[in-house]
Amino acid sequence: MREHDIANGRSAFNARPRFMVWENVPGAFSSNGGADFQAVLTEIAKIAENSGASAIAVHPRTRQERYDIAADWSIIKDVKDNVSIPVIGNGDIRTCHDAKAMLDMTDCDAIMIGRGVLGNPWIIKQCVEYLDYGTEPERIPSGEKLDMFKKHADMIIGNYEDKVVMHKLKTNAAYYMKNLHGSQEIKKKIFQTNSKEELFDLLENYVKTLKY
């Protein structure tokens, strides 16, 4: 297994530094690729390295492109091939198979998962187990998804102002229910709820109708 000591990053999993929780890492550098930026991306990465950056995270898509096109992982590989500091790849990691594909294609030192975690915090463990042991991910039962959402909801309620709580609850609820049977219809109903009690009742009744 490929292993690197990435600056002062604190590994989320002991001896598996490809997945990092970054806390107070000096000189870590993150960049978004782009049409104009691509031409000088490698040079910028070299400048960052020479200026003392301990790592560089690359998301190969512009702000203007948003998520309308696939992330161009070849940009990550180009940066990796031209600097000696650790390179963290980011973009379109939605499954453990995506994680392996990025590592294999780019030879990056670590991956950074963004949107792929929304409604699916299990992806981190799935990636580690698949990369280290070849374990295929199991389907997450709908009841377990609901339980996790409730824990997430408690954190949202405890950490945000009342005026934004319902919006965040509904947005995250839709992510957790995504891809379940009838999820498109339940998503519409989620955004029609007006209280957390109404939202929780809706989700509990919905999950009861599911076979898994």
JSON list of C-alpha atoms in Angstrom, two decimals:
[
{"chain": "A", "resi": 1, "resn": "MET", "atom": "CA", "xyz": [0.00, 0.00, 0.00]},
{"chain": "A", "resi": 2, "resn": "ARG", "atom": "CA", "xyz": [1.29, 3.45, -0.92]},
{"chain": "A", "resi": 3, "resn": "GLU", "atom": "CA", "xyz": [1.85, 5.56, 2.22]},
{"chain": "A", "resi": 4, "resn": "HIS", "atom": "CA", "xyz": [3.04, 9.10, 2.82]},
{"chain": "A", "resi": 5, "resn": "ASP", "atom": "CA", "xyz": [3.58, 11.30, 5.84]},
{"chain": "A", "resi": 6, "resn": "ILE", "atom": "CA", "xyz": [1.58, 14.35, 4.80]},
{"chain": "A", "resi": 7, "resn": "ALA", "atom": "CA", "xyz": [2.87, 17.41, 6.65]},
{"chain": "A", "resi": 8, "resn": "ASN", "atom": "CA", "xyz": [1.15, 17.72, 10.01]},
{"chain": "A", "resi": 9, "resn": "GLY", "atom": "CA", "xyz": [-2.16, 16.31, 8.83]},
{"chain": "A", "resi": 10, "resn": "ARG", "atom": "CA", "xyz": [-3.91, 14.16, 11.38]},
{"chain": "A", "resi": 11, "resn": "SER", "atom": "CA", "xyz": [-4.92, 10.87, 9.78]},
{"chain": "A", "resi": 12, "resn": "ALA", "atom": "CA", "xyz": [-8.60, 10.02, 10.06]},
{"chain": "A", "resi": 13, "resn": "PHE", "atom": "CA", "xyz": [-7.56, 6.36, 10.13]},
{"chain": "A", "resi": 14, "resn": "ASN", "atom": "CA", "xyz": [-4.32, 5.17, 11.69]},
{"chain": "A", "resi": 15, "resn": "ALA", "atom": "CA", "xyz": [-1.77, 4.01, 9.09]},
{"chain": "A", "resi": 16, "resn": "ARG", "atom": "CA", "xyz": [-4.10, 5.02, 6.27]},
{"chain": "A", "resi": 17, "resn": "PRO", "atom": "CA", "xyz": [-2.91, 8.56, 5.49]},
{"chain": "A", "resi": 18, "resn": "ARG", "atom": "CA", "xyz": [-4.65, 8.71, 2.13]},
{"chain": "A", "resi": 19, "resn": "PHE", "atom": "CA", "xyz": [-7.69, 9.95, 4.01]},
{"chain": "A", "resi": 20, "resn": "MET", "atom": "CA", "xyz": [-6.92, 13.01, 6.07]},
{"chain": "A", "resi": 21, "resn": "VAL", "atom": "CA", "xyz": [-8.65, 15.26, 8.56]},
{"chain": "A", "resi": 22, "resn": "TRP", "atom": "CA", "xyz": [-6.76, 18.54, 8.12]},
{"chain": "A", "resi": 23, "resn": "GLU", "atom": "CA", "xyz": [-6.30, 20.47, 11.34]},
{"chain": "A", "resi": 24, "resn": "ASN", "atom": "CA", "xyz": [-3.94, 23.46, 11.52]},
{"chain": "A", "resi": 25, "resn": "VAL", "atom": "CA", "xyz": [-1.79, 22.32, 8.60]},
{"chain": "A", "resi": 26, "resn": "PRO", "atom": "CA", "xyz": [0.71, 25.08, 7.74]},
{"chain": "A", "resi": 27, "resn": "GLY", "atom": "CA", "xyz": [1.17, 25.84, 4.09]},
{"chain": "A", "resi": 28, "resn": "ALA", "atom": "CA", "xyz": [-1.47, 23.51, 2.66]},
{"chain": "A", "resi": 29, "resn": "PHE", "atom": "CA", "xyz": [-2.53, 24.87, -0.72]},
{"chain": "A", "resi": 30, "resn": "SER", "atom": "CA", "xyz": [-5.80, 24.23, -2.53]},
{"chain": "A", "resi": 31, "resn": "SER", "atom": "CA", "xyz": [-6.58, 25.14, -6.12]},
{"chain": "A", "resi": 32, "resn": "ASN", "atom": "CA", "xyz": [-9.43, 24.95, -8.60]},
{"chain": "A", "resi": 33, "resn": "GLY", "atom": "CA", "xyz": [-8.53, 24.22, -12.19]},
{"chain": "A", "resi": 34, "resn": "GLY", "atom": "CA", "xyz": [-9.86, 26.23, -15.10]},
{"chain": "A", "resi": 35, "resn": "ALA", "atom": "CA", "xyz": [-9.51, 27.08, -18.77]},
{"chain": "A", "resi": 36, "resn": "ASP", "atom": "CA", "xyz": [-6.97, 29.85, -18.16]},
{"chain": "A", "resi": 37, "resn": "PHE", "atom": "CA", "xyz": [-5.66, 28.35, -14.96]},
{"chain": "A", "resi": 38, "resn": "GLN", "atom": "CA", "xyz": [-4.87, 24.97, -16.52]},
{"chain": "A", "resi": 39, "resn": "ALA", "atom": "CA", "xyz": [-2.11, 26.47, -18.65]},
{"chain": "A", "resi": 40, "resn": "VAL", "atom": "CA", "xyz": [-0.21, 27.65, -15.58]},
{"chain": "A", "resi": 41, "resn": "LEU", "atom": "CA", "xyz": [-1.46, 25.19, -12.97]},
{"chain": "A", "resi": 42, "resn": "THR", "atom": "CA", "xyz": [1.75, 23.18, -12.79]},
{"chain": "A", "resi": 43, "resn": "GLU", "atom": "CA", "xyz": [3.82, 26.36, -12.54]},
{"chain": "A", "resi": 44, "resn": "ILE", "atom": "CA", "xyz": [1.60, 27.62, -9.72]},
{"chain": "A", "resi": 45, "resn": "ALA", "atom": "CA", "xyz": [2.00, 24.29, -7.96]},
{"chain": "A", "resi": 46, "resn": "LYS", "atom": "CA", "xyz": [5.78, 24.58, -8.23]},
{"chain": "A", "resi": 47, "resn": "ILE", "atom": "CA", "xyz": [5.68, 28.13, -6.88]},
{"chain": "A", "resi": 48, "resn": "ALA", "atom": "CA", "xyz": [3.55, 26.93, -3.96]},
{"chain": "A", "resi": 49, "resn": "GLU", "atom": "CA", "xyz": [6.03, 24.14, -3.28]},
{"chain": "A", "resi": 50, "resn": "ASN", "atom": "CA", "xyz": [9.04, 26.47, -3.45]},
{"chain": "A", "resi": 51, "resn": "SER", "atom": "CA", "xyz": [7.26, 28.90, -1.14]},
{"chain": "A", "resi": 52, "resn": "GLY", "atom": "CA", "xyz": [6.98, 26.25, 1.56]},
{"chain": "A", "resi": 53, "resn": "ALA", "atom": "CA", "xyz": [3.60, 24.64, 0.92]},
{"chain": "A", "resi": 54, "resn": "SER", "atom": "CA", "xyz": [3.47, 21.24, 2.57]},
{"chain": "A", "resi": 55, "resn": "ALA", "atom": "CA", "xyz": [0.78, 19.86, 0.26]},
{"chain": "A", "resi": 56, "resn": "ILE", "atom": "CA", "xyz": [-1.49, 20.88, -2.58]},
{"chain": "A", "resi": 57, "resn": "ALA", "atom": "CA", "xyz": [-5.12, 19.91, -3.15]},
{"chain": "A", "resi": 58, "resn": "VAL", "atom": "CA", "xyz": [-6.36, 20.07, -6.73]},
{"chain": "A", "resi": 59, "resn": "HIS", "atom": "CA", "xyz": [-9.97, 20.25, -7.84]},
{"chain": "A", "resi": 60, "resn": "PRO", "atom": "CA", "xyz": [-9.78, 20.28, -11.65]},
{"chain": "A", "resi": 61, "resn": "ARG", "atom": "CA", "xyz": [-12.89, 22.26, -12.45]},
{"chain": "A", "resi": 62, "resn": "THR", "atom": "CA", "xyz": [-13.60, 26.00, -12.61]},
{"chain": "A", "resi": 63, "resn": "ARG", "atom": "CA", "xyz": [-16.10, 27.91, -10.56]},
{"chain": "A", "resi": 64, "resn": "GLN", "atom": "CA", "xyz": [-17.81, 28.89, -13.82]},
{"chain": "A", "resi": 65, "resn": "GLU", "atom": "CA", "xyz": [-18.08, 25.25, -14.91]},
{"chain": "A", "resi": 66, "resn": "ARG", "atom": "CA", "xyz": [-19.61, 24.40, -11.55]},
{"chain": "A", "resi": 67, "resn": "TYR", "atom": "CA", "xyz": [-20.60, 20.72, -11.76]},
{"chain": "A", "resi": 68, "resn": "ASP", "atom": "CA", "xyz": [-21.86, 20.71, -15.34]},
{"chain": "A", "resi": 69, "resn": "ILE", "atom": "CA", "xyz": [-18.85, 18.76, -16.60]},
{"chain": "A", "resi": 70, "resn": "ALA", "atom": "CA", "xyz": [-16.83, 15.88, -15.24]},
{"chain": "A", "resi": 71, "resn": "ALA", "atom": "CA", "xyz": [-13.69, 16.65, -13.27]},
{"chain": "A", "resi": 72, "resn": "ASP", "atom": "CA", "xyz": [-10.61, 16.25, -15.46]},
{"chain": "A", "resi": 73, "resn": "TRP", "atom": "CA", "xyz": [-8.40, 13.99, -13.36]},
{"chain": "A", "resi": 74, "resn": "SER", "atom": "CA", "xyz": [-5.54, 14.27, -15.86]},
{"chain": "A", "resi": 75, "resn": "ILE", "atom": "CA", "xyz": [-4.91, 17.74, -14.43]},
{"chain": "A", "resi": 76, "resn": "ILE", "atom": "CA", "xyz": [-4.31, 16.19, -11.01]},
{"chain": "A", "resi": 77, "resn": "LYS", "atom": "CA", "xyz": [-1.85, 13.74, -12.55]},
{"chain": "A", "resi": 78, "resn": "ASP", "atom": "CA", "xyz": [0.01, 16.54, -14.30]},
{"chain": "A", "resi": 79, "resn": "VAL", "atom": "CA", "xyz": [0.48, 18.36, -11.01]},
{"chain": "A", "resi": 80, "resn": "LYS", "atom": "CA", "xyz": [1.53, 15.15, -9.26]},
{"chain": "A", "resi": 81, "resn": "ASP", "atom": "CA", "xyz": [4.14, 14.47, -11.96]},
{"chain": "A", "resi": 82, "resn": "ASN", "atom": "CA", "xyz": [5.72, 17.90, -11.50]},
{"chain": "A", "resi": 83, "resn": "VAL", "atom": "CA", "xyz": [5.96, 18.48, -7.75]},
{"chain": "A", "resi": 84, "resn": "SER", "atom": "CA", "xyz": [7.49, 16.52, -4.89]},
{"chain": "A", "resi": 85, "resn": "ILE", "atom": "CA", "xyz": [5.08, 17.57, -2.14]},
{"chain": "A", "resi": 86, "resn": "PRO", "atom": "CA", "xyz": [1.96, 15.45, -1.54]},
{"chain": "A", "resi": 87, "resn": "VAL", "atom": "CA", "xyz": [-0.93, 16.06, -3.94]},
{"chain": "A", "resi": 88, "resn": "ILE", "atom": "CA", "xyz": [-4.52, 15.54, -2.83]},
{"chain": "A", "resi": 89, "resn": "GLY", "atom": "CA", "xyz": [-7.02, 14.86, -5.60]},
{"chain": "A", "resi": 90, "resn": "ASN", "atom": "CA", "xyz": [-10.60, 16.06, -5.44]},
{"chain": "A", "resi": 91, "resn": "GLY", "atom": "CA", "xyz": [-13.59, 15.89, -7.77]},
{"chain": "A", "resi": 92, "resn": "ASP", "atom": "CA", "xyz": [-16.35, 13.38, -8.57]},
{"chain": "A", "resi": 93, "resn": "ILE", "atom": "CA", "xyz": [-15.56, 10.88, -5.82]},
{"chain": "A", "resi": 94, "resn": "ARG", "atom": "CA", "xyz": [-18.96, 9.35, -5.14]},
{"chain": "A", "resi": 95, "resn": "THR", "atom": "CA", "xyz": [-18.04, 5.72, -4.45]},
{"chain": "A", "resi": 96, "resn": "CYS", "atom": "CA", "xyz": [-15.10, 3.66, -3.25]},
{"chain": "A", "resi": 97, "resn": "HIS", "atom": "CA", "xyz": [-14.58, 2.59, -6.86]},
{"chain": "A", "resi": 98, "resn": "ASP", "atom": "CA", "xyz": [-14.18, 6.25, -7.86]},
{"chain": "A", "resi": 99, "resn": "ALA", "atom": "CA", "xyz": [-11.58, 6.65, -5.12]},
{"chain": "A", "resi": 100, "resn": "LYS", "atom": "CA", "xyz": [-9.52, 3.75, -6.42]},
{"chain": "A", "resi": 101, "resn": "ALA", "atom": "CA", "xyz": [-9.86, 4.96, -10.00]},
{"chain": "A", "resi": 102, "resn": "MET", "atom": "CA", "xyz": [-8.52, 8.40, -9.08]},
{"chain": "A", "resi": 103, "resn": "LEU", "atom": "CA", "xyz": [-5.61, 6.98, -7.10]},
{"chain": "A", "resi": 104, "resn": "ASP", "atom": "CA", "xyz": [-4.72, 4.60, -9.93]},
{"chain": "A", "resi": 105, "resn": "MET", "atom": "CA", "xyz": [-5.02, 7.20, -12.69]},
{"chain": "A", "resi": 106, "resn": "THR", "atom": "CA", "xyz": [-3.30, 10.14, -11.01]},
{"chain": "A", "resi": 107, "resn": "ASP", "atom": "CA", "xyz": [-0.96, 8.47, -8.48]},
{"chain": "A", "resi": 108, "resn": "CYS", "atom": "CA", "xyz": [-2.04, 11.21, -6.07]},
{"chain": "A", "resi": 109, "resn": "ASP", "atom": "CA", "xyz": [-1.11, 10.81, -2.41]},
{"chain": "A", "resi": 110, "resn": "ALA", "atom": "CA", "xyz": [-4.56, 11.26, -0.95]},
{"chain": "A", "resi": 111, "resn": "ILE", "atom": "CA", "xyz": [-8.10, 12.01, -1.99]},
{"chain": "A", "resi": 112, "resn": "MET", "atom": "CA", "xyz": [-10.44, 14.67, -0.68]},
{"chain": "A", "resi": 113, "resn": "ILE", "atom": "CA", "xyz": [-14.15, 13.85, -0.77]},
{"chain": "A", "resi": 114, "resn": "GLY", "atom": "CA", "xyz": [-16.61, 16.74, -0.90]},
{"chain": "A", "resi": 115, "resn": "ARG", "atom": "CA", "xyz": [-20.15, 16.39, -2.22]},
{"chain": "A", "resi": 116, "resn": "GLY", "atom": "CA", "xyz": [-19.86, 12.60, -2.15]},
{"chain": "A", "resi": 117, "resn": "VAL", "atom": "CA", "xyz": [-20.19, 12.66, 1.64]},
{"chain": "A", "resi": 118, "resn": "LEU", "atom": "CA", "xyz": [-23.52, 14.51, 1.58]},
{"chain": "A", "resi": 119, "resn": "GLY", "atom": "CA", "xyz": [-26.13, 12.06, 2.81]},
{"chain": "A", "resi": 120, "resn": "ASN", "atom": "CA", "xyz": [-23.53, 9.32, 2.67]},
{"chain": "A", "resi": 121, "resn": "PRO", "atom": "CA", "xyz": [-20.98, 9.58, 5.52]},
{"chain": "A", "resi": 122, "resn": "TRP", "atom": "CA", "xyz": [-20.42, 5.83, 5.16]},
{"chain": "A", "resi": 123, "resn": "ILE", "atom": "CA", "xyz": [-18.36, 6.48, 2.02]},
{"chain": "A", "resi": 124, "resn": "ILE", "atom": "CA", "xyz": [-15.19, 7.15, 4.07]},
{"chain": "A", "resi": 125, "resn": "LYS", "atom": "CA", "xyz": [-15.23, 3.73, 5.71]},
{"chain": "A", "resi": 126, "resn": "GLN", "atom": "CA", "xyz": [-16.25, 2.10, 2.43]},
{"chain": "A", "resi": 127, "resn": "CYS", "atom": "CA", "xyz": [-13.26, 3.66, 0.66]},
{"chain": "A", "resi": 128, "resn": "VAL", "atom": "CA", "xyz": [-10.80, 2.57, 3.33]},
{"chain": "A", "resi": 129, "resn": "GLU", "atom": "CA", "xyz": [-12.11, -1.00, 3.44]},
{"chain": "A", "resi": 130, "resn": "TYR", "atom": "CA", "xyz": [-12.22, -1.31, -0.34]},
{"chain": "A", "resi": 131, "resn": "LEU", "atom": "CA", "xyz": [-8.73, 0.11, -0.90]},
{"chain": "A", "resi": 132, "resn": "ASP", "atom": "CA", "xyz": [-7.08, -1.79, 1.93]},
{"chain": "A", "resi": 133, "resn": "TYR", "atom": "CA", "xyz": [-8.95, -5.10, 1.86]},
{"chain": "A", "resi": 134, "resn": "GLY", "atom": "CA", "xyz": [-10.95, -5.18, -1.39]},
{"chain": "A", "resi": 135, "resn": "THR", "atom": "CA", "xyz": [-14.21, -5.23, 0.58]},
{"chain": "A", "resi": 136, "resn": "GLU", "atom": "CA", "xyz": [-17.18, -4.29, -1.57]},
{"chain": "A", "resi": 137, "resn": "PRO", "atom": "CA", "xyz": [-19.58, -1.82, 0.08]},
{"chain": "A", "resi": 138, "resn": "GLU", "atom": "CA", "xyz": [-22.88, -3.09, 1.42]},
{"chain": "A", "resi": 139, "resn": "ARG", "atom": "CA", "xyz": [-26.15, -1.33, 0.77]},
{"chain": "A", "resi": 140, "resn": "ILE", "atom": "CA", "xyz": [-27.12, 0.97, 3.64]},
{"chain": "A", "resi": 141, "resn": "PRO", "atom": "CA", "xyz": [-30.62, 0.13, 4.99]},
{"chain": "A", "resi": 142, "resn": "SER", "atom": "CA", "xyz": [-33.12, 2.98, 4.86]},
{"chain": "A", "resi": 143, "resn": "GLY", "atom": "CA", "xyz": [-33.67, 2.75, 8.60]},
{"chain": "A", "resi": 144, "resn": "GLU", "atom": "CA", "xyz": [-29.97, 3.26, 9.22]},
{"chain": "A", "resi": 145, "resn": "LYS", "atom": "CA", "xyz": [-30.01, 6.27, 6.90]},
{"chain": "A", "resi": 146, "resn": "LEU", "atom": "CA", "xyz": [-32.89, 7.77, 8.87]},
{"chain": "A", "resi": 147, "resn": "ASP", "atom": "CA", "xyz": [-31.12, 7.17, 12.18]},
{"chain": "A", "resi": 148, "resn": "MET", "atom": "CA", "xyz": [-27.98, 8.87, 10.88]},
{"chain": "A", "resi": 149, "resn": "PHE", "atom": "CA", "xyz": [-29.99, 11.80, 9.58]},
{"chain": "A", "resi": 150, "resn": "LYS", "atom": "CA", "xyz": [-31.54, 12.25, 13.02]},
{"chain": "A", "resi": 151, "resn": "LYS", "atom": "CA", "xyz": [-28.06, 12.43, 14.59]},
{"chain": "A", "resi": 152, "resn": "HIS", "atom": "CA", "xyz": [-27.03, 14.90, 11.91]},
{"chain": "A", "resi": 153, "resn": "ALA", "atom": "CA", "xyz": [-30.20, 16.90, 12.53]},
{"chain": "A", "resi": 154, "resn": "ASP", "atom": "CA", "xyz": [-29.38, 17.20, 16.24]},
{"chain": "A", "resi": 155, "resn": "MET", "atom": "CA", "xyz": [-26.02, 18.72, 15.33]},
{"chain": "A", "resi": 156, "resn": "ILE", "atom": "CA", "xyz": [-27.64, 21.12, 12.87]},
{"chain": "A", "resi": 157, "resn": "ILE", "atom": "CA", "xyz": [-30.20, 22.23, 15.45]},
{"chain": "A", "resi": 158, "resn": "GLY", "atom": "CA", "xyz": [-27.49, 22.69, 18.07]},
{"chain": "A", "resi": 159, "resn": "ASN", "atom": "CA", "xyz": [-25.09, 24.66, 15.89]},
{"chain": "A", "resi": 160, "resn": "TYR", "atom": "CA", "xyz": [-27.14, 26.93, 13.62]},
{"chain": "A", "resi": 161, "resn": "GLU", "atom": "CA", "xyz": [-29.47, 29.85, 14.10]},
{"chain": "A", "resi": 162, "resn": "ASP", "atom": "CA", "xyz": [-33.16, 29.07, 14.00]},
{"chain": "A", "resi": 163, "resn": "LYS", "atom": "CA", "xyz": [-33.66, 31.03, 10.78]},
{"chain": "A", "resi": 164, "resn": "VAL", "atom": "CA", "xyz": [-31.49, 28.62, 8.77]},
{"chain": "A", "resi": 165, "resn": "VAL", "atom": "CA", "xyz": [-32.15, 25.35, 10.60]},
{"chain": "A", "resi": 166, "resn": "MET", "atom": "CA", "xyz": [-35.17, 24.22, 8.57]},
{"chain": "A", "resi": 167, "resn": "HIS", "atom": "CA", "xyz": [-33.46, 24.88, 5.27]},
{"chain": "A", "resi": 168, "resn": "LYS", "atom": "CA", "xyz": [-30.44, 22.84, 6.32]},
{"chain": "A", "resi": 169, "resn": "LEU", "atom": "CA", "xyz": [-32.59, 20.04, 7.73]},
{"chain": "A", "resi": 170, "resn": "LYS", "atom": "CA", "xyz": [-34.60, 19.72, 4.53]},
{"chain": "A", "resi": 171, "resn": "THR", "atom": "CA", "xyz": [-31.55, 19.90, 2.28]},
{"chain": "A", "resi": 172, "resn": "ASN", "atom": "CA", "xyz": [-29.73, 17.19, 4.22]},
{"chain": "A", "resi": 173, "resn": "ALA", "atom": "CA", "xyz": [-32.82, 15.03, 4.54]},
{"chain": "A", "resi": 174, "resn": "ALA", "atom": "CA", "xyz": [-33.14, 15.00, 0.75]},
{"chain": "A", "resi": 175, "resn": "TYR", "atom": "CA", "xyz": [-29.51, 13.86, 0.45]},
{"chain": "A", "resi": 176, "resn": "TYR", "atom": "CA", "xyz": [-29.99, 11.00, 2.92]},
{"chain": "A", "resi": 177, "resn": "MET", "atom": "CA", "xyz": [-33.12, 9.76, 1.14]},
{"chain": "A", "resi": 178, "resn": "LYS", "atom": "CA", "xyz": [-31.57, 10.07, -2.33]},
{"chain": "A", "resi": 179, "resn": "ASN", "atom": "CA", "xyz": [-31.78, 6.95, -4.53]},
{"chain": "A", "resi": 180, "resn": "LEU", "atom": "CA", "xyz": [-34.27, 5.18, -2.28]},
{"chain": "A", "resi": 181, "resn": "HIS", "atom": "CA", "xyz": [-37.48, 3.93, -3.86]},
{"chain": "A", "resi": 182, "resn": "GLY", "atom": "CA", "xyz": [-39.79, 6.89, -4.47]},
{"chain": "A", "resi": 183, "resn": "SER", "atom": "CA", "xyz": [-37.16, 9.39, -3.35]},
{"chain": "A", "resi": 184, "resn": "GLN", "atom": "CA", "xyz": [-38.06, 11.94, -6.02]},
{"chain": "A", "resi": 185, "resn": "GLU", "atom": "CA", "xyz": [-41.60, 12.21, -4.71]},
{"chain": "A", "resi": 186, "resn": "ILE", "atom": "CA", "xyz": [-40.53, 12.29, -1.06]},
{"chain": "A", "resi": 187, "resn": "LYS", "atom": "CA", "xyz": [-38.02, 15.02, -1.91]},
{"chain": "A", "resi": 188, "resn": "LYS", "atom": "CA", "xyz": [-40.86, 17.27, -3.03]},
{"chain": "A", "resi": 189, "resn": "LYS", "atom": "CA", "xyz": [-42.70, 16.61, 0.22]},
{"chain": "A", "resi": 190, "resn": "ILE", "atom": "CA", "xyz": [-39.57, 17.23, 2.29]},
{"chain": "A", "resi": 191, "resn": "PHE", "atom": "CA", "xyz": [-39.29, 20.77, 0.96]},
{"chain": "A", "resi": 192, "resn": "GLN", "atom": "CA", "xyz": [-42.98, 21.40, 1.72]},
{"chain": "A", "resi": 193, "resn": "THR", "atom": "CA", "xyz": [-42.61, 20.72, 5.45]},
{"chain": "A", "resi": 194, "resn": "ASN", "atom": "CA", "xyz": [-42.72, 23.65, 7.85]},
{"chain": "A", "resi": 195, "resn": "SER", "atom": "CA", "xyz": [-41.31, 22.22, 11.09]},
{"chain": "A", "resi": 196, "resn": "LYS", "atom": "CA", "xyz": [-38.77, 19.65, 12.17]},
{"chain": "A", "resi": 197, "resn": "GLU", "atom": "CA", "xyz": [-41.57, 17.59, 13.74]},
{"chain": "A", "resi": 198, "resn": "GLU", "atom": "CA", "xyz": [-43.44, 17.51, 10.44]},
{"chain": "A", "resi": 199, "resn": "LEU", "atom": "CA", "xyz": [-40.23, 16.60, 8.61]},
{"chain": "A", "resi": 200, "resn": "PHE", "atom": "CA", "xyz": [-39.35, 13.76, 11.00]},
{"chain": "A", "resi": 201, "resn": "ASP", "atom": "CA", "xyz": [-42.90, 12.35, 10.83]},
{"chain": "A", "resi": 202, "resn": "LEU", "atom": "CA", "xyz": [-42.77, 12.43, 7.04]},
{"chain": "A", "resi": 203, "resn": "LEU", "atom": "CA", "xyz": [-39.45, 10.58, 6.92]},
{"chain": "A", "resi": 204, "resn": "GLU", "atom": "CA", "xyz": [-40.44, 7.98, 9.51]},
{"chain": "A", "resi": 205, "resn": "ASN", "atom": "CA", "xyz": [-43.67, 7.18, 7.66]},
{"chain": "A", "resi": 206, "resn": "TYR", "atom": "CA", "xyz": [-41.81, 7.05, 4.36]},
{"chain": "A", "resi": 207, "resn": "VAL", "atom": "CA", "xyz": [-39.15, 4.65, 5.62]},
{"chain": "A", "resi": 208, "resn": "LYS", "atom": "CA", "xyz": [-41.83, 2.34, 7.01]},
{"chain": "A", "resi": 209, "resn": "THR", "atom": "CA", "xyz": [-43.11, 1.83, 3.46]},
{"chain": "A", "resi": 210, "resn": "LEU", "atom": "CA", "xyz": [-39.71, 0.65, 2.20]},
{"chain": "A", "resi": 211, "resn": "LYS", "atom": "CA", "xyz": [-38.66, -2.98, 2.09]},
{"chain": "A", "resi": 212, "resn": "TYR", "atom": "CA", "xyz": [-35.03, -2.17, 2.78]}
]
